[in-house]
Amino acid sequence: MGGALLSQPWRTVPKSNKDNLDFVKSYKPRNNKVIHLRILLHGPAGAGKSSFINSVDSVLQGRVTGRVPTDATSEKTFTEQYKTYKIHKDQENFYSVIFNDTMGLEKSPDDGVHVEDLKLALRGHVRDGYQINPKRKMQTGDPSYNPSPTLDDKVHVLVSVIPAGSVTLLSEEVWKKMREVRLAARDMGIPQVAILTKVEKACAEANEDIKNVYKSKYLKEQVDMFSEMLGLPLNCIFLVRNYETKNSMNDGISALILCALRHMIDYGEDYLRDL
């Protein structure tokens, strides 16, 4: 995969990471009913949802980390619980952004996370540590069901995650599930962002130099196609490379992650402000 490079990038990424890093470090939700901005990641199994959380953690810690369990050998989902991840700022404090990771969506109705479970999660009804059962959606009487969610329990940004080289390979069933979750979030007014991961596997030029990501003709075509298929505007779709095969930090990789994260926070903050 890969292809020609455009003469100019179709999106510019800041040359310095300092502004975006400072922004994330100092960010606090202005809505006093919220302690953390909650970001829910969803998408097909093996898309890199858990790896993205690890990558954000790595950028903010300044070293490659691996807190969230991932599996590099399987396309099946590795995450079996609905988990909340906070990122340490120092020994006693956390960043004001938290991530919810969940089981991936799969083609079969008996595999992967239930769409109805994701809709309940958007509304804040799913407690941290909920053991996902692909064959049974959550019931209102379950121990992990939160009957009275606060604004802090609810999701403030929904992020769709998909590998950049898999846009045309996903089954119609998975696309339908992703779209159903997206429409539920829309009806709740929750802002949405998408990240296309594994750009280095999808495009040889991006693998050679991460700065080529937004110059890649092939990756631009994948973003356009993804936008059309899921109905998300182009300015809400970001290309990232996760720190899943790298042992040391790289400014270009961090720039892509910070750029996506900054927009997630901006959209989430707008949502909280408008409530």
PDB file of C-alpha atoms in Angstrom:
ATOM      1  CA  MET A   1       0.000   0.000   0.000  1.00  0.00           C
ATOM      2  CA  GLY A   2       1.039   3.595  -0.289  1.00  0.00           C
ATOM      3  CA  GLY A   3       1.331   5.879  -3.265  1.00  0.00           C
ATOM      4  CA  ALA A   4       2.405   9.269  -4.424  1.00  0.00           C
ATOM      5  CA  LEU A   5       2.932  12.217  -2.123  1.00  0.00           C
ATOM      6  CA  LEU A   6       1.056  15.484  -2.568  1.00  0.00           C
ATOM      7  CA  SER A   7       3.203  18.574  -3.101  1.00  0.00           C
ATOM      8  CA  GLN A   8       1.656  20.202  -0.009  1.00  0.00           C
ATOM      9  CA  PRO A   9       0.172  18.600   3.128  1.00  0.00           C
ATOM     10  CA  TRP A  10      -3.629  18.760   3.224  1.00  0.00           C
ATOM     11  CA  ARG A  11      -3.465  19.406   6.964  1.00  0.00           C
ATOM     12  CA  THR A  12      -0.679  21.040   8.906  1.00  0.00           C
ATOM     13  CA  VAL A  13       0.592  19.674  12.203  1.00  0.00           C
ATOM     14  CA  PRO A  14       2.454  22.074  14.560  1.00  0.00           C
ATOM     15  CA  LYS A  15       6.229  21.810  14.188  1.00  0.00           C
ATOM     16  CA  SER A  16       6.621  22.131  17.960  1.00  0.00           C
ATOM     17  CA  ASN A  17       4.692  19.980  20.414  1.00  0.00           C
ATOM     18  CA  LYS A  18       5.139  22.456  23.257  1.00  0.00           C
ATOM     19  CA  ASP A  19       1.879  24.429  22.818  1.00  0.00           C
ATOM     20  CA  ASN A  20      -0.332  21.346  22.606  1.00  0.00           C
ATOM     21  CA  LEU A  21       1.517  19.656  25.463  1.00  0.00           C
ATOM     22  CA  ASP A  22       1.183  22.756  27.655  1.00  0.00           C
ATOM     23  CA  PHE A  23      -2.509  22.986  26.750  1.00  0.00           C
ATOM     24  CA  VAL A  24      -3.189  19.383  27.821  1.00  0.00           C
ATOM     25  CA  LYS A  25      -1.151  19.777  31.010  1.00  0.00           C
ATOM     26  CA  SER A  26      -3.046  22.885  32.104  1.00  0.00           C
ATOM     27  CA  TYR A  27      -6.520  21.813  30.910  1.00  0.00           C
ATOM     28  CA  LYS A  28      -9.362  21.645  33.415  1.00  0.00           C
ATOM     29  CA  PRO A  29     -13.073  21.473  32.485  1.00  0.00           C
ATOM     30  CA  ARG A  30     -14.747  24.830  33.077  1.00  0.00           C
ATOM     31  CA  ASN A  31     -18.073  23.161  33.909  1.00  0.00           C
ATOM     32  CA  ASN A  32     -17.948  22.820  37.702  1.00  0.00           C
ATOM     33  CA  LYS A  33     -20.115  19.666  37.623  1.00  0.00           C
ATOM     34  CA  VAL A  34     -17.307  17.800  35.873  1.00  0.00           C
ATOM     35  CA  ILE A  35     -13.945  16.690  37.273  1.00  0.00           C
ATOM     36  CA  HIS A  36     -12.744  14.919  34.135  1.00  0.00           C
ATOM     37  CA  LEU A  37     -13.435  15.159  30.433  1.00  0.00           C
ATOM     38  CA  ARG A  38     -14.477  11.596  29.511  1.00  0.00           C
ATOM     39  CA  ILE A  39     -13.496  10.190  26.095  1.00  0.00           C
ATOM     40  CA  LEU A  40     -14.955   6.859  24.915  1.00  0.00           C
ATOM     41  CA  LEU A  41     -13.099   4.916  22.230  1.00  0.00           C
ATOM     42  CA  HIS A  42     -14.997   2.456  20.032  1.00  0.00           C
ATOM     43  CA  GLY A  43     -14.367   0.597  16.800  1.00  0.00           C
ATOM     44  CA  PRO A  44     -13.550  -2.836  15.383  1.00  0.00           C
ATOM     45  CA  ALA A  45     -11.446  -5.371  17.255  1.00  0.00           C
ATOM     46  CA  GLY A  46      -7.716  -4.834  16.741  1.00  0.00           C
ATOM     47  CA  ALA A  47      -8.104  -1.200  15.633  1.00  0.00           C
ATOM     48  CA  GLY A  48      -5.637   0.186  18.197  1.00  0.00           C
ATOM     49  CA  LYS A  49      -7.991   1.673  20.821  1.00  0.00           C
ATOM     50  CA  SER A  50      -5.965   0.421  23.799  1.00  0.00           C
ATOM     51  CA  SER A  51      -2.708   1.309  22.016  1.00  0.00           C
ATOM     52  CA  PHE A  52      -3.935   4.883  21.529  1.00  0.00           C
ATOM     53  CA  ILE A  53      -4.502   5.254  25.281  1.00  0.00           C
ATOM     54  CA  ASN A  54      -0.981   3.909  25.864  1.00  0.00           C
ATOM     55  CA  SER A  55       0.336   6.365  23.267  1.00  0.00           C
ATOM     56  CA  VAL A  56      -1.332   9.353  24.947  1.00  0.00           C
ATOM     57  CA  ASP A  57       0.075   8.135  28.276  1.00  0.00           C
ATOM     58  CA  SER A  58       3.533   7.862  26.654  1.00  0.00           C
ATOM     59  CA  VAL A  59       3.409  11.404  25.240  1.00  0.00           C
ATOM     60  CA  LEU A  60       2.295  12.886  28.572  1.00  0.00           C
ATOM     61  CA  GLN A  61       4.835  10.863  30.591  1.00  0.00           C
ATOM     62  CA  GLY A  62       7.657  11.585  28.124  1.00  0.00           C
ATOM     63  CA  ARG A  63       8.531   7.890  27.809  1.00  0.00           C
ATOM     64  CA  VAL A  64       6.999   4.863  26.119  1.00  0.00           C
ATOM     65  CA  THR A  65       4.536   3.168  28.487  1.00  0.00           C
ATOM     66  CA  GLY A  66       2.255   0.115  28.272  1.00  0.00           C
ATOM     67  CA  ARG A  67      -0.334   0.335  31.045  1.00  0.00           C
ATOM     68  CA  VAL A  68      -3.262  -0.836  28.941  1.00  0.00           C
ATOM     69  CA  PRO A  69      -3.041  -4.531  27.913  1.00  0.00           C
ATOM     70  CA  THR A  70      -2.853  -5.010  24.130  1.00  0.00           C
ATOM     71  CA  ASP A  71      -2.327  -7.967  21.804  1.00  0.00           C
ATOM     72  CA  ALA A  72      -0.158  -7.559  18.725  1.00  0.00           C
ATOM     73  CA  THR A  73      -0.801 -11.067  17.374  1.00  0.00           C
ATOM     74  CA  SER A  74      -4.570 -11.196  17.056  1.00  0.00           C
ATOM     75  CA  GLU A  75      -7.265  -9.363  15.138  1.00  0.00           C
ATOM     76  CA  LYS A  76      -9.764 -10.517  17.782  1.00  0.00           C
ATOM     77  CA  THR A  77     -10.630  -8.199  20.644  1.00  0.00           C
ATOM     78  CA  PHE A  78      -8.246  -8.341  23.608  1.00  0.00           C
ATOM     79  CA  THR A  79     -10.178  -6.011  25.935  1.00  0.00           C
ATOM     80  CA  GLU A  80     -12.944  -7.780  27.866  1.00  0.00           C
ATOM     81  CA  GLN A  81     -13.985  -5.099  30.355  1.00  0.00           C
ATOM     82  CA  TYR A  82     -15.289  -1.565  30.222  1.00  0.00           C
ATOM     83  CA  LYS A  83     -12.307   0.208  31.752  1.00  0.00           C
ATOM     84  CA  THR A  84     -11.572   3.788  32.788  1.00  0.00           C
ATOM     85  CA  TYR A  85      -7.995   5.012  32.470  1.00  0.00           C
ATOM     86  CA  LYS A  86      -6.650   8.085  34.237  1.00  0.00           C
ATOM     87  CA  ILE A  87      -3.179   9.392  33.435  1.00  0.00           C
ATOM     88  CA  HIS A  88      -0.847  10.441  36.238  1.00  0.00           C
ATOM     89  CA  LYS A  89       0.405  14.021  36.171  1.00  0.00           C
ATOM     90  CA  ASP A  90       2.556  13.408  39.238  1.00  0.00           C
ATOM     91  CA  GLN A  91       2.452  11.136  42.303  1.00  0.00           C
ATOM     92  CA  GLU A  92      -0.777  12.651  43.631  1.00  0.00           C
ATOM     93  CA  ASN A  93      -2.554  14.248  40.671  1.00  0.00           C
ATOM     94  CA  PHE A  94      -4.130  13.121  37.415  1.00  0.00           C
ATOM     95  CA  TYR A  95      -4.715  14.851  34.096  1.00  0.00           C
ATOM     96  CA  SER A  96      -8.249  16.155  33.610  1.00  0.00           C
ATOM     97  CA  VAL A  97      -8.842  13.844  30.639  1.00  0.00           C
ATOM     98  CA  ILE A  98      -9.878  10.214  31.138  1.00  0.00           C
ATOM     99  CA  PHE A  99     -10.380   7.448  28.592  1.00  0.00           C
ATOM    100  CA  ASN A 100     -12.864   4.611  28.498  1.00  0.00           C
ATOM    101  CA  ASP A 101     -11.696   1.510  26.661  1.00  0.00           C
ATOM    102  CA  THR A 102     -14.021  -1.299  25.701  1.00  0.00           C
ATOM    103  CA  MET A 103     -14.250  -4.543  23.753  1.00  0.00           C
ATOM    104  CA  GLY A 104     -14.121  -4.144  19.971  1.00  0.00           C
ATOM    105  CA  LEU A 105     -17.061  -4.411  17.587  1.00  0.00           C
ATOM    106  CA  GLU A 106     -17.194  -7.612  15.523  1.00  0.00           C
ATOM    107  CA  LYS A 107     -19.090  -8.899  12.510  1.00  0.00           C
ATOM    108  CA  SER A 108     -20.994 -11.665  14.305  1.00  0.00           C
ATOM    109  CA  PRO A 109     -23.905 -10.662  16.574  1.00  0.00           C
ATOM    110  CA  ASP A 110     -22.509 -13.117  19.184  1.00  0.00           C
ATOM    111  CA  ASP A 111     -19.032 -11.540  19.267  1.00  0.00           C
ATOM    112  CA  GLY A 112     -17.701  -8.186  20.414  1.00  0.00           C
ATOM    113  CA  VAL A 113     -19.320  -5.494  22.518  1.00  0.00           C
ATOM    114  CA  HIS A 114     -23.081  -4.946  22.218  1.00  0.00           C
ATOM    115  CA  VAL A 115     -24.126  -1.687  20.554  1.00  0.00           C
ATOM    116  CA  GLU A 116     -26.714  -1.298  23.354  1.00  0.00           C
ATOM    117  CA  ASP A 117     -23.907  -1.506  25.956  1.00  0.00           C
ATOM    118  CA  LEU A 118     -22.102   1.323  24.158  1.00  0.00           C
ATOM    119  CA  LYS A 119     -25.285   3.427  24.150  1.00  0.00           C
ATOM    120  CA  LEU A 120     -25.647   2.871  27.902  1.00  0.00           C
ATOM    121  CA  ALA A 121     -21.979   3.828  28.355  1.00  0.00           C
ATOM    122  CA  LEU A 122     -22.553   7.098  26.470  1.00  0.00           C
ATOM    123  CA  ARG A 123     -25.260   7.958  29.014  1.00  0.00           C
ATOM    124  CA  GLY A 124     -23.003   7.059  31.962  1.00  0.00           C
ATOM    125  CA  HIS A 125     -24.892   3.912  33.002  1.00  0.00           C
ATOM    126  CA  VAL A 126     -21.903   1.530  32.759  1.00  0.00           C
ATOM    127  CA  ARG A 127     -19.600   1.315  35.771  1.00  0.00           C
ATOM    128  CA  ASP A 128     -15.836   0.883  35.520  1.00  0.00           C
ATOM    129  CA  GLY A 129     -14.819  -2.781  35.440  1.00  0.00           C
ATOM    130  CA  TYR A 130     -18.013  -4.070  33.824  1.00  0.00           C
ATOM    131  CA  GLN A 131     -17.278  -7.557  32.435  1.00  0.00           C
ATOM    132  CA  ILE A 132     -18.599  -7.470  28.871  1.00  0.00           C
ATOM    133  CA  ASN A 133     -20.558 -10.509  27.696  1.00  0.00           C
ATOM    134  CA  PRO A 134     -20.921 -10.560  23.880  1.00  0.00           C
ATOM    135  CA  LYS A 135     -23.917 -12.888  24.174  1.00  0.00           C
ATOM    136  CA  ARG A 136     -25.819 -10.765  26.693  1.00  0.00           C
ATOM    137  CA  LYS A 137     -26.267  -6.995  26.809  1.00  0.00           C
ATOM    138  CA  MET A 138     -26.281  -5.177  30.139  1.00  0.00           C
ATOM    139  CA  GLN A 139     -29.542  -5.194  32.119  1.00  0.00           C
ATOM    140  CA  THR A 140     -30.795  -2.428  34.423  1.00  0.00           C
ATOM    141  CA  GLY A 141     -30.494  -4.694  37.489  1.00  0.00           C
ATOM    142  CA  ASP A 142     -26.870  -5.698  36.869  1.00  0.00           C
ATOM    143  CA  PRO A 143     -24.319  -4.787  39.610  1.00  0.00           C
ATOM    144  CA  SER A 144     -22.331  -2.777  37.027  1.00  0.00           C
ATOM    145  CA  TYR A 145     -25.383  -0.759  35.966  1.00  0.00           C
ATOM    146  CA  ASN A 146     -25.314   2.820  37.258  1.00  0.00           C
ATOM    147  CA  PRO A 147     -28.967   3.912  37.606  1.00  0.00           C
ATOM    148  CA  SER A 148     -28.251   7.578  38.396  1.00  0.00           C
ATOM    149  CA  PRO A 149     -25.276   8.817  36.357  1.00  0.00           C
ATOM    150  CA  THR A 150     -23.918  12.297  36.981  1.00  0.00           C
ATOM    151  CA  LEU A 151     -22.612  14.539  34.216  1.00  0.00           C
ATOM    152  CA  ASP A 152     -19.123  13.380  35.242  1.00  0.00           C
ATOM    153  CA  ASP A 153     -20.116   9.734  34.566  1.00  0.00           C
ATOM    154  CA  LYS A 154     -21.383  10.486  31.064  1.00  0.00           C
ATOM    155  CA  VAL A 155     -19.243  10.444  27.926  1.00  0.00           C
ATOM    156  CA  HIS A 156     -18.248  13.896  26.627  1.00  0.00           C
ATOM    157  CA  VAL A 157     -16.485  12.851  23.402  1.00  0.00           C
ATOM    158  CA  LEU A 158     -16.962   9.720  21.263  1.00  0.00           C
ATOM    159  CA  VAL A 159     -13.930   8.606  19.246  1.00  0.00           C
ATOM    160  CA  SER A 160     -14.208   6.098  16.394  1.00  0.00           C
ATOM    161  CA  VAL A 161     -10.966   4.157  15.874  1.00  0.00           C
ATOM    162  CA  ILE A 162     -10.101   2.186  12.735  1.00  0.00           C
ATOM    163  CA  PRO A 163      -6.830   1.134  11.049  1.00  0.00           C
ATOM    164  CA  ALA A 164      -6.046   3.366   8.068  1.00  0.00           C
ATOM    165  CA  GLY A 165      -5.537   0.356   5.789  1.00  0.00           C
ATOM    166  CA  SER A 166      -8.841  -1.299   6.738  1.00  0.00           C
ATOM    167  CA  VAL A 167     -11.392   1.313   5.653  1.00  0.00           C
ATOM    168  CA  THR A 168     -12.486  -0.760   2.641  1.00  0.00           C
ATOM    169  CA  LEU A 169     -12.006  -4.111   4.402  1.00  0.00           C
ATOM    170  CA  LEU A 170     -14.466  -3.689   7.286  1.00  0.00           C
ATOM    171  CA  SER A 171     -17.635  -5.746   7.083  1.00  0.00           C
ATOM    172  CA  GLU A 172     -20.957  -4.059   6.488  1.00  0.00           C
ATOM    173  CA  GLU A 173     -22.104  -5.365   9.888  1.00  0.00           C
ATOM    174  CA  VAL A 174     -19.316  -3.526  11.734  1.00  0.00           C
ATOM    175  CA  TRP A 175     -19.972  -0.324   9.752  1.00  0.00           C
ATOM    176  CA  LYS A 176     -23.659  -0.525  10.694  1.00  0.00           C
ATOM    177  CA  LYS A 177     -22.791  -0.957  14.379  1.00  0.00           C
ATOM    178  CA  MET A 178     -20.380   2.007  14.305  1.00  0.00           C
ATOM    179  CA  ARG A 179     -22.959   4.164  12.583  1.00  0.00           C
ATOM    180  CA  GLU A 180     -25.646   3.181  15.102  1.00  0.00           C
ATOM    181  CA  VAL A 181     -23.387   4.229  17.995  1.00  0.00           C
ATOM    182  CA  ARG A 182     -22.522   7.449  16.192  1.00  0.00           C
ATOM    183  CA  LEU A 183     -26.206   8.322  15.616  1.00  0.00           C
ATOM    184  CA  ALA A 184     -26.983   7.622  19.290  1.00  0.00           C
ATOM    185  CA  ALA A 185     -24.174  10.011  20.296  1.00  0.00           C
ATOM    186  CA  ARG A 186     -25.490  12.605  17.840  1.00  0.00           C
ATOM    187  CA  ASP A 187     -28.957  12.395  19.382  1.00  0.00           C
ATOM    188  CA  MET A 188     -27.373  13.046  22.803  1.00  0.00           C
ATOM    189  CA  GLY A 189     -25.407  15.991  21.419  1.00  0.00           C
ATOM    190  CA  ILE A 190     -22.066  14.288  22.131  1.00  0.00           C
ATOM    191  CA  PRO A 191     -19.266  15.493  19.812  1.00  0.00           C
ATOM    192  CA  GLN A 192     -17.443  12.935  17.706  1.00  0.00           C
ATOM    193  CA  VAL A 193     -13.932  12.503  16.421  1.00  0.00           C
ATOM    194  CA  ALA A 194     -12.270   9.668  14.488  1.00  0.00           C
ATOM    195  CA  ILE A 195      -8.694   8.477  14.388  1.00  0.00           C
ATOM    196  CA  LEU A 196      -7.210   6.313  11.649  1.00  0.00           C
ATOM    197  CA  THR A 197      -4.388   4.281  13.203  1.00  0.00           C
ATOM    198  CA  LYS A 198      -1.487   2.173  11.918  1.00  0.00           C
ATOM    199  CA  VAL A 199      -0.615   4.686   9.187  1.00  0.00           C
ATOM    200  CA  GLU A 200       2.876   3.174   8.998  1.00  0.00           C
ATOM    201  CA  LYS A 201       1.402  -0.183   7.895  1.00  0.00           C
ATOM    202  CA  ALA A 202      -0.975   1.401   5.399  1.00  0.00           C
ATOM    203  CA  CYS A 203       1.534   3.683   3.667  1.00  0.00           C
ATOM    204  CA  ALA A 204       5.220   3.083   2.904  1.00  0.00           C
ATOM    205  CA  GLU A 205       5.944   6.825   2.706  1.00  0.00           C
ATOM    206  CA  ALA A 206       4.463   7.380   6.169  1.00  0.00           C
ATOM    207  CA  ASN A 207       6.514   4.484   7.510  1.00  0.00           C
ATOM    208  CA  GLU A 208       9.663   5.999   6.004  1.00  0.00           C
ATOM    209  CA  ASP A 209       8.978   9.471   7.422  1.00  0.00           C
ATOM    210  CA  ILE A 210       6.036  10.180   9.740  1.00  0.00           C
ATOM    211  CA  LYS A 211       5.988  13.777   8.457  1.00  0.00           C
ATOM    212  CA  ASN A 212       4.604  12.404   5.164  1.00  0.00           C
ATOM    213  CA  VAL A 213       1.324  11.356   6.786  1.00  0.00           C
ATOM    214  CA  TYR A 214      -0.731  14.357   5.650  1.00  0.00           C
ATOM    215  CA  LYS A 215       1.033  14.423   2.281  1.00  0.00           C
ATOM    216  CA  SER A 216       0.113  10.824   1.447  1.00  0.00           C
ATOM    217  CA  LYS A 217      -2.352  10.562  -1.412  1.00  0.00           C
ATOM    218  CA  TYR A 218      -3.388   7.080  -0.284  1.00  0.00           C
ATOM    219  CA  LEU A 219      -4.077   8.144   3.329  1.00  0.00           C
ATOM    220  CA  LYS A 220      -6.059  11.168   2.093  1.00  0.00           C
ATOM    221  CA  GLU A 221      -8.201   8.788   0.005  1.00  0.00           C
ATOM    222  CA  GLN A 222      -8.812   6.614   3.098  1.00  0.00           C
ATOM    223  CA  VAL A 223      -9.869   9.643   5.153  1.00  0.00           C
ATOM    224  CA  ASP A 224     -12.234  10.787   2.375  1.00  0.00           C
ATOM    225  CA  MET A 225     -13.724   7.291   2.141  1.00  0.00           C
ATOM    226  CA  PHE A 226     -14.088   6.978   5.918  1.00  0.00           C
ATOM    227  CA  SER A 227     -15.816  10.371   6.040  1.00  0.00           C
ATOM    228  CA  GLU A 228     -18.260   9.272   3.373  1.00  0.00           C
ATOM    229  CA  MET A 229     -18.994   5.876   4.921  1.00  0.00           C
ATOM    230  CA  LEU A 230     -19.446   7.009   8.521  1.00  0.00           C
ATOM    231  CA  GLY A 231     -20.732  10.511   7.830  1.00  0.00           C
ATOM    232  CA  LEU A 232     -18.096  12.377   9.840  1.00  0.00           C
ATOM    233  CA  PRO A 233     -16.715  15.724   8.583  1.00  0.00           C
ATOM    234  CA  LEU A 234     -13.117  15.669   7.352  1.00  0.00           C
ATOM    235  CA  ASN A 235     -11.975  18.142  10.023  1.00  0.00           C
ATOM    236  CA  CYS A 236     -12.961  15.598  12.718  1.00  0.00           C
ATOM    237  CA  ILE A 237     -10.812  12.765  11.322  1.00  0.00           C
ATOM    238  CA  PHE A 238      -7.154  12.434  12.332  1.00  0.00           C
ATOM    239  CA  LEU A 239      -4.274  10.180  11.314  1.00  0.00           C
ATOM    240  CA  VAL A 240      -2.080   8.735  14.063  1.00  0.00           C
ATOM    241  CA  ARG A 241       0.714   6.266  14.599  1.00  0.00           C
ATOM    242  CA  ASN A 242       0.606   4.587  17.999  1.00  0.00           C
ATOM    243  CA  TYR A 243       3.671   3.796  20.082  1.00  0.00           C
ATOM    244  CA  GLU A 244       3.086   0.046  19.749  1.00  0.00           C
ATOM    245  CA  THR A 245       6.261  -0.866  17.879  1.00  0.00           C
ATOM    246  CA  LYS A 246       8.503   1.963  19.071  1.00  0.00           C
ATOM    247  CA  ASN A 247      10.712   1.842  22.178  1.00  0.00           C
ATOM    248  CA  SER A 248      11.712   5.503  22.139  1.00  0.00           C
ATOM    249  CA  MET A 249       9.855   8.778  21.790  1.00  0.00           C
ATOM    250  CA  ASN A 250       9.541  10.460  18.396  1.00  0.00           C
ATOM    251  CA  ASP A 251       8.482  14.105  17.950  1.00  0.00           C
ATOM    252  CA  GLY A 252       6.598  13.399  14.713  1.00  0.00           C
ATOM    253  CA  ILE A 253       4.546  10.555  16.231  1.00  0.00           C
ATOM    254  CA  SER A 254       3.839  12.618  19.361  1.00  0.00           C
ATOM    255  CA  ALA A 255       2.747  15.586  17.211  1.00  0.00           C
ATOM    256  CA  LEU A 256       0.024  13.513  15.524  1.00  0.00           C
ATOM    257  CA  ILE A 257      -1.222  12.139  18.868  1.00  0.00           C
ATOM    258  CA  LEU A 258      -1.242  15.567  20.532  1.00  0.00           C
ATOM    259  CA  CYS A 259      -2.992  17.152  17.554  1.00  0.00           C
ATOM    260  CA  ALA A 260      -5.824  14.591  17.754  1.00  0.00           C
ATOM    261  CA  LEU A 261      -6.013  14.843  21.557  1.00  0.00           C
ATOM    262  CA  ARG A 262      -6.138  18.649  21.473  1.00  0.00           C
ATOM    263  CA  HIS A 263      -9.161  18.563  19.164  1.00  0.00           C
ATOM    264  CA  MET A 264     -10.899  15.935  21.314  1.00  0.00           C
ATOM    265  CA  ILE A 265     -10.508  18.223  24.319  1.00  0.00           C
ATOM    266  CA  ASP A 266     -11.654  21.307  22.385  1.00  0.00           C
ATOM    267  CA  TYR A 267     -14.796  19.556  21.124  1.00  0.00           C
ATOM    268  CA  GLY A 268     -15.541  18.081  24.547  1.00  0.00           C
ATOM    269  CA  GLU A 269     -15.071  21.440  26.257  1.00  0.00           C
ATOM    270  CA  ASP A 270     -17.463  23.082  23.770  1.00  0.00           C
ATOM    271  CA  TYR A 271     -20.036  20.382  24.556  1.00  0.00           C
ATOM    272  CA  LEU A 272     -19.712  20.879  28.328  1.00  0.00           C
ATOM    273  CA  ARG A 273     -19.881  24.648  27.964  1.00  0.00           C
ATOM    274  CA  ASP A 274     -23.091  24.468  25.930  1.00  0.00           C
ATOM    275  CA  LEU A 275     -24.928  22.252  28.437  1.00  0.00           C
TER     276      LEU A 275
END
